[in-house]
Short mmCIF file of N, CA and C in Angstrom, two decimals:
data_model
loop_
_atom_site.label_atom_id
_atom_site.label_comp_id
_atom_site.label_asym_id
_atom_site.label_seq_id
_atom_site.Cartn_x
_atom_site.Cartn_y
_atom_site.Cartn_z
N MET W 1 13.61 -185.84 -221.09
CA MET W 1 14.17 -186.84 -221.96
C MET W 1 15.69 -186.86 -221.87
N ALA W 2 16.32 -185.67 -221.89
CA ALA W 2 17.77 -185.57 -221.83
C ALA W 2 18.28 -186.10 -220.49
N LEU W 3 17.53 -185.86 -219.40
CA LEU W 3 17.92 -186.34 -218.08
C LEU W 3 17.88 -187.86 -218.04
N SER W 4 16.89 -188.46 -218.66
CA SER W 4 16.77 -189.92 -218.71
C SER W 4 17.93 -190.53 -219.49
N LEU W 5 18.33 -189.89 -220.59
CA LEU W 5 19.46 -190.36 -221.39
C LEU W 5 20.75 -190.27 -220.59
N GLN W 6 20.92 -189.18 -219.83
CA GLN W 6 22.12 -189.02 -219.00
C GLN W 6 22.19 -190.12 -217.94
N ARG W 7 21.06 -190.42 -217.32
CA ARG W 7 21.01 -191.47 -216.31
C ARG W 7 21.35 -192.83 -216.91
N THR W 8 20.83 -193.09 -218.08
CA THR W 8 21.09 -194.36 -218.77
C THR W 8 22.58 -194.49 -219.09
N LEU W 9 23.17 -193.42 -219.63
CA LEU W 9 24.59 -193.45 -219.96
C LEU W 9 25.45 -193.60 -218.71
N LEU W 10 25.07 -192.94 -217.63
CA LEU W 10 25.80 -193.06 -216.38
C LEU W 10 25.72 -194.49 -215.85
N LEU W 11 24.54 -195.10 -215.93
CA LEU W 11 24.36 -196.48 -215.48
C LEU W 11 25.22 -197.43 -216.32
N ILE W 12 25.26 -197.24 -217.62
CA ILE W 12 26.08 -198.08 -218.50
C ILE W 12 27.55 -197.93 -218.15
N LEU W 13 27.99 -196.70 -217.92
CA LEU W 13 29.38 -196.44 -217.55
C LEU W 13 29.72 -197.13 -216.22
N MET W 14 28.83 -197.05 -215.25
CA MET W 14 29.06 -197.68 -213.96
C MET W 14 29.13 -199.19 -214.09
N LEU W 15 28.25 -199.79 -214.86
CA LEU W 15 28.25 -201.24 -215.05
C LEU W 15 29.50 -201.70 -215.77
N THR W 16 29.93 -200.97 -216.77
CA THR W 16 31.14 -201.31 -217.52
C THR W 16 32.37 -201.25 -216.62
N THR W 17 32.47 -200.21 -215.81
CA THR W 17 33.59 -200.05 -214.89
C THR W 17 33.60 -201.16 -213.84
N THR W 18 32.44 -201.47 -213.28
CA THR W 18 32.33 -202.53 -212.27
C THR W 18 32.72 -203.87 -212.86
N THR W 19 32.25 -204.17 -214.06
CA THR W 19 32.57 -205.44 -214.71
C THR W 19 34.07 -205.55 -214.96
N ALA W 20 34.69 -204.49 -215.41
CA ALA W 20 36.14 -204.49 -215.67
C ALA W 20 36.91 -204.71 -214.38
N LEU W 21 36.49 -204.09 -213.29
CA LEU W 21 37.17 -204.26 -212.01
C LEU W 21 37.03 -205.68 -211.50
N LEU W 22 35.84 -206.26 -211.59
CA LEU W 22 35.62 -207.62 -211.13
C LEU W 22 36.39 -208.63 -211.95
N SER W 23 36.44 -208.47 -213.26
CA SER W 23 37.15 -209.44 -214.08
C SER W 23 38.65 -209.36 -213.89
N SER W 24 39.16 -208.21 -213.47
CA SER W 24 40.59 -208.10 -213.24
C SER W 24 41.01 -208.82 -211.96
N CYS W 25 40.07 -209.14 -211.08
CA CYS W 25 40.39 -209.83 -209.84
C CYS W 25 40.56 -211.33 -210.06
N ALA W 26 39.98 -211.87 -211.11
CA ALA W 26 40.05 -213.30 -211.37
C ALA W 26 41.45 -213.66 -211.86
N THR W 27 41.98 -214.75 -211.30
CA THR W 27 43.29 -215.21 -211.72
C THR W 27 43.12 -216.18 -212.88
N PRO W 28 43.67 -215.87 -214.04
CA PRO W 28 43.53 -216.77 -215.17
C PRO W 28 44.40 -218.00 -215.00
N MET W 29 43.86 -219.15 -215.32
CA MET W 29 44.61 -220.38 -215.28
C MET W 29 45.15 -220.65 -216.69
N PRO W 30 46.30 -221.30 -216.78
CA PRO W 30 46.83 -221.63 -218.10
C PRO W 30 45.87 -222.52 -218.88
N ARG W 31 45.90 -222.44 -220.16
CA ARG W 31 45.02 -223.23 -221.03
C ARG W 31 45.18 -224.72 -220.71
N GLY W 32 44.07 -225.41 -220.52
CA GLY W 32 44.06 -226.84 -220.23
C GLY W 32 44.24 -227.18 -218.75
N CYS W 33 44.41 -226.18 -217.92
CA CYS W 33 44.60 -226.39 -216.48
C CYS W 33 43.40 -225.81 -215.74
N PRO W 34 42.71 -226.60 -214.94
CA PRO W 34 42.85 -228.04 -214.83
C PRO W 34 42.22 -228.76 -216.02
N PRO W 35 42.47 -230.04 -216.19
CA PRO W 35 43.16 -230.97 -215.30
C PRO W 35 44.66 -231.09 -215.57
N GLN W 36 45.14 -230.72 -216.74
CA GLN W 36 46.56 -230.88 -217.07
C GLN W 36 47.35 -229.63 -216.66
N CYS W 37 47.97 -229.69 -215.49
CA CYS W 37 48.69 -228.54 -214.94
C CYS W 37 50.14 -228.88 -214.66
N MET W 38 50.69 -229.87 -215.33
CA MET W 38 52.06 -230.30 -215.08
C MET W 38 53.06 -229.17 -215.33
N GLY W 39 53.87 -228.88 -214.32
CA GLY W 39 54.94 -227.91 -214.46
C GLY W 39 54.50 -226.47 -214.62
N VAL W 40 53.24 -226.16 -214.37
CA VAL W 40 52.77 -224.79 -214.55
C VAL W 40 53.34 -223.86 -213.49
N GLU W 41 53.46 -222.59 -213.83
CA GLU W 41 53.95 -221.54 -212.93
C GLU W 41 52.73 -220.82 -212.35
N LEU W 42 52.42 -221.11 -211.10
CA LEU W 42 51.28 -220.49 -210.42
C LEU W 42 51.72 -219.87 -209.09
N SER W 43 52.96 -219.42 -209.00
CA SER W 43 53.46 -218.87 -207.75
C SER W 43 52.92 -217.46 -207.51
N LYS W 44 52.78 -217.14 -206.23
CA LYS W 44 52.36 -215.81 -205.77
C LYS W 44 51.00 -215.38 -206.31
N LEU W 45 50.09 -216.34 -206.50
CA LEU W 45 48.75 -216.02 -207.01
C LEU W 45 47.70 -216.23 -205.94
N ASP W 46 46.61 -215.50 -206.04
CA ASP W 46 45.46 -215.70 -205.16
C ASP W 46 44.53 -216.68 -205.85
N LEU W 47 44.58 -217.93 -205.41
CA LEU W 47 43.76 -218.99 -205.98
C LEU W 47 42.78 -219.51 -204.92
N GLN W 48 42.37 -218.65 -204.02
CA GLN W 48 41.49 -219.05 -202.94
C GLN W 48 40.22 -219.67 -203.49
N ALA W 49 39.84 -220.82 -202.91
CA ALA W 49 38.61 -221.54 -203.24
C ALA W 49 38.56 -222.03 -204.69
N VAL W 50 39.71 -222.21 -205.32
CA VAL W 50 39.76 -222.72 -206.69
C VAL W 50 39.49 -224.23 -206.68
N ASN W 51 38.91 -224.73 -207.76
CA ASN W 51 38.64 -226.16 -207.88
C ASN W 51 39.72 -226.80 -208.76
N LEU W 52 40.61 -227.57 -208.12
CA LEU W 52 41.66 -228.30 -208.83
C LEU W 52 41.53 -229.80 -208.57
N GLU W 53 40.30 -230.25 -208.39
CA GLU W 53 40.05 -231.66 -208.11
C GLU W 53 40.60 -232.52 -209.24
N ASN W 54 41.36 -233.55 -208.86
CA ASN W 54 41.98 -234.52 -209.78
C ASN W 54 42.96 -233.90 -210.76
N ALA W 55 43.44 -232.71 -210.49
CA ALA W 55 44.39 -232.04 -211.40
C ALA W 55 45.77 -232.70 -211.30
N ASP W 56 46.46 -232.75 -212.41
CA ASP W 56 47.83 -233.23 -212.44
C ASP W 56 48.74 -232.01 -212.29
N LEU W 57 49.21 -231.79 -211.07
CA LEU W 57 50.06 -230.64 -210.75
C LEU W 57 51.50 -231.08 -210.49
N THR W 58 51.92 -232.17 -211.12
CA THR W 58 53.30 -232.63 -210.92
C THR W 58 54.27 -231.55 -211.38
N SER W 59 55.26 -231.31 -210.54
CA SER W 59 56.32 -230.33 -210.79
C SER W 59 55.82 -228.89 -210.97
N ALA W 60 54.59 -228.62 -210.55
CA ALA W 60 54.05 -227.26 -210.64
C ALA W 60 54.67 -226.37 -209.55
N ASN W 61 54.78 -225.09 -209.82
CA ASN W 61 55.27 -224.14 -208.83
C ASN W 61 54.09 -223.33 -208.30
N LEU W 62 53.69 -223.64 -207.08
CA LEU W 62 52.59 -222.95 -206.41
C LEU W 62 53.11 -222.18 -205.18
N SER W 63 54.40 -221.94 -205.13
CA SER W 63 54.99 -221.30 -203.95
C SER W 63 54.39 -219.92 -203.72
N ARG W 64 54.19 -219.63 -202.44
CA ARG W 64 53.65 -218.33 -201.98
C ARG W 64 52.26 -218.00 -202.54
N SER W 65 51.53 -219.01 -202.99
CA SER W 65 50.17 -218.77 -203.48
C SER W 65 49.17 -218.97 -202.35
N ASN W 66 47.99 -218.42 -202.54
CA ASN W 66 46.89 -218.59 -201.59
C ASN W 66 45.92 -219.60 -202.18
N LEU W 67 45.90 -220.80 -201.59
CA LEU W 67 44.97 -221.85 -201.99
C LEU W 67 44.01 -222.18 -200.85
N GLN W 68 43.80 -221.20 -199.98
CA GLN W 68 42.91 -221.40 -198.85
C GLN W 68 41.53 -221.83 -199.34
N GLU W 69 40.96 -222.84 -198.66
CA GLU W 69 39.62 -223.36 -198.94
C GLU W 69 39.48 -223.91 -200.35
N SER W 70 40.58 -224.28 -200.99
CA SER W 70 40.53 -224.82 -202.34
C SER W 70 40.24 -226.32 -202.32
N ASN W 71 39.75 -226.82 -203.44
CA ASN W 71 39.47 -228.24 -203.61
C ASN W 71 40.59 -228.86 -204.44
N LEU W 72 41.43 -229.65 -203.79
CA LEU W 72 42.53 -230.34 -204.46
C LEU W 72 42.36 -231.86 -204.31
N ARG W 73 41.15 -232.31 -204.06
CA ARG W 73 40.90 -233.75 -203.87
C ARG W 73 41.42 -234.55 -205.06
N GLY W 74 42.19 -235.58 -204.75
CA GLY W 74 42.68 -236.49 -205.78
C GLY W 74 43.76 -235.92 -206.68
N ALA W 75 44.28 -234.75 -206.38
CA ALA W 75 45.31 -234.12 -207.23
C ALA W 75 46.65 -234.82 -207.05
N ASP W 76 47.48 -234.77 -208.08
CA ASP W 76 48.85 -235.28 -208.00
C ASP W 76 49.78 -234.09 -207.86
N LEU W 77 50.38 -233.97 -206.67
CA LEU W 77 51.28 -232.85 -206.35
C LEU W 77 52.73 -233.32 -206.26
N SER W 78 53.05 -234.42 -206.89
CA SER W 78 54.41 -234.97 -206.83
C SER W 78 55.39 -234.00 -207.47
N GLY W 79 56.47 -233.72 -206.74
CA GLY W 79 57.50 -232.82 -207.24
C GLY W 79 57.11 -231.36 -207.28
N ALA W 80 55.93 -231.04 -206.76
CA ALA W 80 55.45 -229.65 -206.79
C ALA W 80 56.12 -228.82 -205.70
N ASN W 81 56.23 -227.53 -205.95
CA ASN W 81 56.77 -226.58 -204.97
C ASN W 81 55.60 -225.84 -204.35
N LEU W 82 55.30 -226.16 -203.09
CA LEU W 82 54.24 -225.51 -202.33
C LEU W 82 54.83 -224.77 -201.13
N SER W 83 56.08 -224.36 -201.23
CA SER W 83 56.71 -223.68 -200.11
C SER W 83 56.02 -222.34 -199.85
N ASN W 84 55.79 -222.08 -198.56
CA ASN W 84 55.15 -220.84 -198.11
C ASN W 84 53.77 -220.61 -198.74
N THR W 85 53.10 -221.68 -199.09
CA THR W 85 51.76 -221.59 -199.68
C THR W 85 50.71 -221.68 -198.59
N ILE W 86 49.63 -220.94 -198.75
CA ILE W 86 48.52 -220.97 -197.79
C ILE W 86 47.51 -222.01 -198.28
N LEU W 87 47.35 -223.06 -197.48
CA LEU W 87 46.42 -224.14 -197.80
C LEU W 87 45.44 -224.35 -196.64
N ASN W 88 45.18 -223.31 -195.86
CA ASN W 88 44.28 -223.43 -194.72
C ASN W 88 42.89 -223.85 -195.18
N ALA W 89 42.33 -224.85 -194.49
CA ALA W 89 40.98 -225.35 -194.76
C ALA W 89 40.82 -225.88 -196.19
N ALA W 90 41.92 -226.22 -196.84
CA ALA W 90 41.84 -226.81 -198.19
C ALA W 90 41.53 -228.30 -198.07
N ASP W 91 40.85 -228.84 -199.07
CA ASP W 91 40.55 -230.27 -199.11
C ASP W 91 41.56 -230.95 -200.03
N LEU W 92 42.48 -231.67 -199.41
CA LEU W 92 43.52 -232.40 -200.13
C LEU W 92 43.33 -233.91 -199.97
N SER W 93 42.09 -234.34 -199.78
CA SER W 93 41.80 -235.76 -199.61
C SER W 93 42.26 -236.55 -200.83
N GLY W 94 42.97 -237.64 -200.56
CA GLY W 94 43.37 -238.53 -201.64
C GLY W 94 44.48 -238.00 -202.54
N VAL W 95 45.16 -236.93 -202.14
CA VAL W 95 46.24 -236.40 -202.98
C VAL W 95 47.42 -237.35 -202.98
N ARG W 96 48.25 -237.22 -204.01
CA ARG W 96 49.50 -237.95 -204.10
C ARG W 96 50.61 -236.91 -204.08
N MET W 97 51.55 -237.10 -203.13
CA MET W 97 52.70 -236.20 -203.01
C MET W 97 53.94 -237.05 -202.88
N SER W 98 54.86 -236.90 -203.80
CA SER W 98 56.14 -237.56 -203.71
C SER W 98 57.20 -236.52 -204.06
N GLY W 99 58.09 -236.25 -203.11
CA GLY W 99 59.10 -235.24 -203.33
C GLY W 99 58.54 -233.83 -203.37
N THR W 100 57.44 -233.62 -202.69
CA THR W 100 56.77 -232.31 -202.67
C THR W 100 57.39 -231.41 -201.60
N ASN W 101 57.62 -230.15 -201.95
CA ASN W 101 58.19 -229.17 -201.03
C ASN W 101 57.07 -228.33 -200.42
N LEU W 102 56.84 -228.54 -199.11
CA LEU W 102 55.84 -227.77 -198.37
C LEU W 102 56.49 -226.97 -197.24
N THR W 103 57.75 -226.61 -197.41
CA THR W 103 58.48 -225.85 -196.40
C THR W 103 57.77 -224.53 -196.11
N GLY W 104 57.45 -224.31 -194.84
CA GLY W 104 56.82 -223.06 -194.43
C GLY W 104 55.37 -222.89 -194.85
N ALA W 105 54.78 -223.95 -195.38
CA ALA W 105 53.38 -223.87 -195.83
C ALA W 105 52.44 -223.81 -194.62
N SER W 106 51.27 -223.25 -194.83
CA SER W 106 50.25 -223.17 -193.79
C SER W 106 49.09 -224.08 -194.20
N LEU W 107 48.92 -225.17 -193.44
CA LEU W 107 47.88 -226.16 -193.74
C LEU W 107 46.91 -226.29 -192.56
N ASN W 108 46.68 -225.21 -191.84
CA ASN W 108 45.79 -225.26 -190.68
C ASN W 108 44.39 -225.68 -191.09
N GLU W 109 43.85 -226.68 -190.39
CA GLU W 109 42.51 -227.21 -190.62
C GLU W 109 42.33 -227.78 -192.03
N ALA W 110 43.42 -228.12 -192.69
CA ALA W 110 43.34 -228.75 -194.01
C ALA W 110 42.99 -230.23 -193.83
N ILE W 111 42.45 -230.83 -194.88
CA ILE W 111 42.08 -232.24 -194.87
C ILE W 111 42.99 -232.98 -195.84
N LEU W 112 43.80 -233.90 -195.29
CA LEU W 112 44.69 -234.73 -196.10
C LEU W 112 44.36 -236.20 -195.89
N ASP W 113 43.10 -236.50 -195.67
CA ASP W 113 42.68 -237.88 -195.44
C ASP W 113 42.90 -238.73 -196.69
N ASN W 114 43.29 -240.00 -196.47
CA ASN W 114 43.48 -240.97 -197.55
C ASN W 114 44.52 -240.55 -198.57
N ALA W 115 45.46 -239.70 -198.17
CA ALA W 115 46.52 -239.24 -199.07
C ALA W 115 47.68 -240.22 -199.04
N VAL W 116 48.50 -240.18 -200.07
CA VAL W 116 49.73 -240.96 -200.12
C VAL W 116 50.87 -239.96 -200.25
N ILE W 117 51.69 -239.85 -199.18
CA ILE W 117 52.73 -238.82 -199.13
C ILE W 117 54.07 -239.49 -198.84
N ALA W 118 55.02 -239.28 -199.75
CA ALA W 118 56.35 -239.88 -199.59
C ALA W 118 57.43 -238.83 -199.90
N SER W 119 58.49 -238.84 -199.12
CA SER W 119 59.65 -237.96 -199.33
C SER W 119 59.24 -236.50 -199.47
N ALA W 120 58.28 -236.08 -198.67
CA ALA W 120 57.81 -234.68 -198.70
C ALA W 120 58.44 -233.92 -197.54
N ASP W 121 58.63 -232.62 -197.74
CA ASP W 121 59.26 -231.77 -196.74
C ASP W 121 58.26 -230.76 -196.19
N PHE W 122 57.90 -230.96 -194.90
CA PHE W 122 56.97 -230.08 -194.20
C PHE W 122 57.72 -229.22 -193.16
N THR W 123 59.01 -228.96 -193.38
CA THR W 123 59.80 -228.17 -192.44
C THR W 123 59.14 -226.80 -192.21
N ARG W 124 58.99 -226.44 -190.93
CA ARG W 124 58.39 -225.17 -190.50
C ARG W 124 56.95 -224.97 -190.99
N ALA W 125 56.29 -226.04 -191.41
CA ALA W 125 54.88 -225.93 -191.83
C ALA W 125 53.99 -225.79 -190.60
N SER W 126 52.89 -225.09 -190.77
CA SER W 126 51.89 -224.97 -189.71
C SER W 126 50.73 -225.89 -190.09
N MET W 127 50.51 -226.92 -189.24
CA MET W 127 49.49 -227.93 -189.54
C MET W 127 48.54 -228.08 -188.36
N VAL W 128 48.15 -226.97 -187.77
CA VAL W 128 47.26 -226.97 -186.61
C VAL W 128 45.89 -227.53 -187.00
N SER W 129 45.46 -228.55 -186.28
CA SER W 129 44.16 -229.19 -186.49
C SER W 129 43.99 -229.75 -187.90
N THR W 130 45.08 -230.15 -188.51
CA THR W 130 45.03 -230.78 -189.83
C THR W 130 44.62 -232.24 -189.67
N SER W 131 43.80 -232.74 -190.57
CA SER W 131 43.35 -234.13 -190.53
C SER W 131 44.13 -234.95 -191.55
N MET W 132 44.74 -236.05 -191.05
CA MET W 132 45.48 -236.97 -191.92
C MET W 132 45.03 -238.40 -191.63
N LYS W 133 43.74 -238.62 -191.63
CA LYS W 133 43.18 -239.94 -191.34
C LYS W 133 43.44 -240.87 -192.52
N ASN W 134 43.89 -242.09 -192.20
CA ASN W 134 44.16 -243.12 -193.21
C ASN W 134 45.15 -242.66 -194.28
N THR W 135 46.08 -241.81 -193.90
CA THR W 135 47.08 -241.30 -194.83
C THR W 135 48.36 -242.13 -194.71
N THR W 136 48.93 -242.46 -195.86
CA THR W 136 50.19 -243.19 -195.90
C THR W 136 51.33 -242.18 -195.92
N LEU W 137 52.23 -242.28 -194.92
CA LEU W 137 53.36 -241.35 -194.80
C LEU W 137 54.66 -242.15 -194.84
N GLN W 138 55.56 -241.78 -195.75
CA GLN W 138 56.87 -242.43 -195.83
C GLN W 138 57.95 -241.37 -196.04
N PHE W 139 58.99 -241.42 -195.19
CA PHE W 139 60.14 -240.54 -195.31
C PHE W 139 59.75 -239.06 -195.37
N ILE W 140 58.98 -238.64 -194.37
CA ILE W 140 58.48 -237.27 -194.29
C ILE W 140 59.33 -236.46 -193.32
N THR W 141 59.61 -235.21 -193.64
CA THR W 141 60.33 -234.31 -192.75
C THR W 141 59.34 -233.32 -192.14
N PHE W 142 59.26 -233.33 -190.80
CA PHE W 142 58.39 -232.41 -190.07
C PHE W 142 59.22 -231.50 -189.15
N SER W 143 60.47 -231.19 -189.48
CA SER W 143 61.33 -230.38 -188.62
C SER W 143 60.70 -229.01 -188.34
N ASP W 144 60.61 -228.68 -187.05
CA ASP W 144 60.07 -227.39 -186.60
C ASP W 144 58.65 -227.12 -187.10
N ALA W 145 57.91 -228.15 -187.49
CA ALA W 145 56.51 -227.97 -187.92
C ALA W 145 55.60 -227.91 -186.69
N ASP W 146 54.53 -227.15 -186.79
CA ASP W 146 53.53 -227.07 -185.72
C ASP W 146 52.43 -228.07 -186.04
N LEU W 147 52.42 -229.18 -185.28
CA LEU W 147 51.46 -230.27 -185.51
C LEU W 147 50.39 -230.29 -184.42
N THR W 148 50.16 -229.18 -183.75
CA THR W 148 49.19 -229.09 -182.68
C THR W 148 47.81 -229.53 -183.14
N GLY W 149 47.24 -230.51 -182.46
CA GLY W 149 45.89 -230.95 -182.75
C GLY W 149 45.75 -231.73 -184.04
N MET W 150 46.84 -232.16 -184.66
CA MET W 150 46.75 -232.94 -185.90
C MET W 150 46.10 -234.29 -185.62
N GLU W 151 45.22 -234.71 -186.51
CA GLU W 151 44.57 -236.01 -186.38
C GLU W 151 45.26 -237.00 -187.30
N LEU W 152 45.89 -238.02 -186.66
CA LEU W 152 46.52 -239.10 -187.40
C LEU W 152 45.85 -240.40 -187.00
N GLN W 153 45.11 -241.00 -187.88
CA GLN W 153 44.45 -242.28 -187.60
C GLN W 153 44.65 -243.19 -188.79
N SER W 154 44.74 -244.50 -188.48
CA SER W 154 44.84 -245.47 -189.58
C SER W 154 43.70 -246.45 -189.53
#
């Protein structure tokens, strides 16, 4: 009987420790975000595979964050700081970007189809095999960006 109680207590201790470790890995989002994420501070966070579809991220700071494989479809990223952000394989279909800073960002294999992008800075960005089908581009800076295999169709 005492051995069974010890095993039960050990199992409870293991489950409690595992749960605490797993919950500490989750990145908490500010209250109300998404969808209202205007001006939020989300820099240097691991937000891989997060769902920010249709989020209002105007003037948000996402610099140096990991948004790899995230869903940002229909999001408004106008005035946002995405410098040195990892957006590999992210879905940014239909996003709106005006005055967005993507300097040094990694957008390899990202999808930016049907996006509207104006006055954005992609200096030194890596955009290998990025899709920008039917995307409206106005006054964009691509200085020293790697556009190898980028798909641009209208």
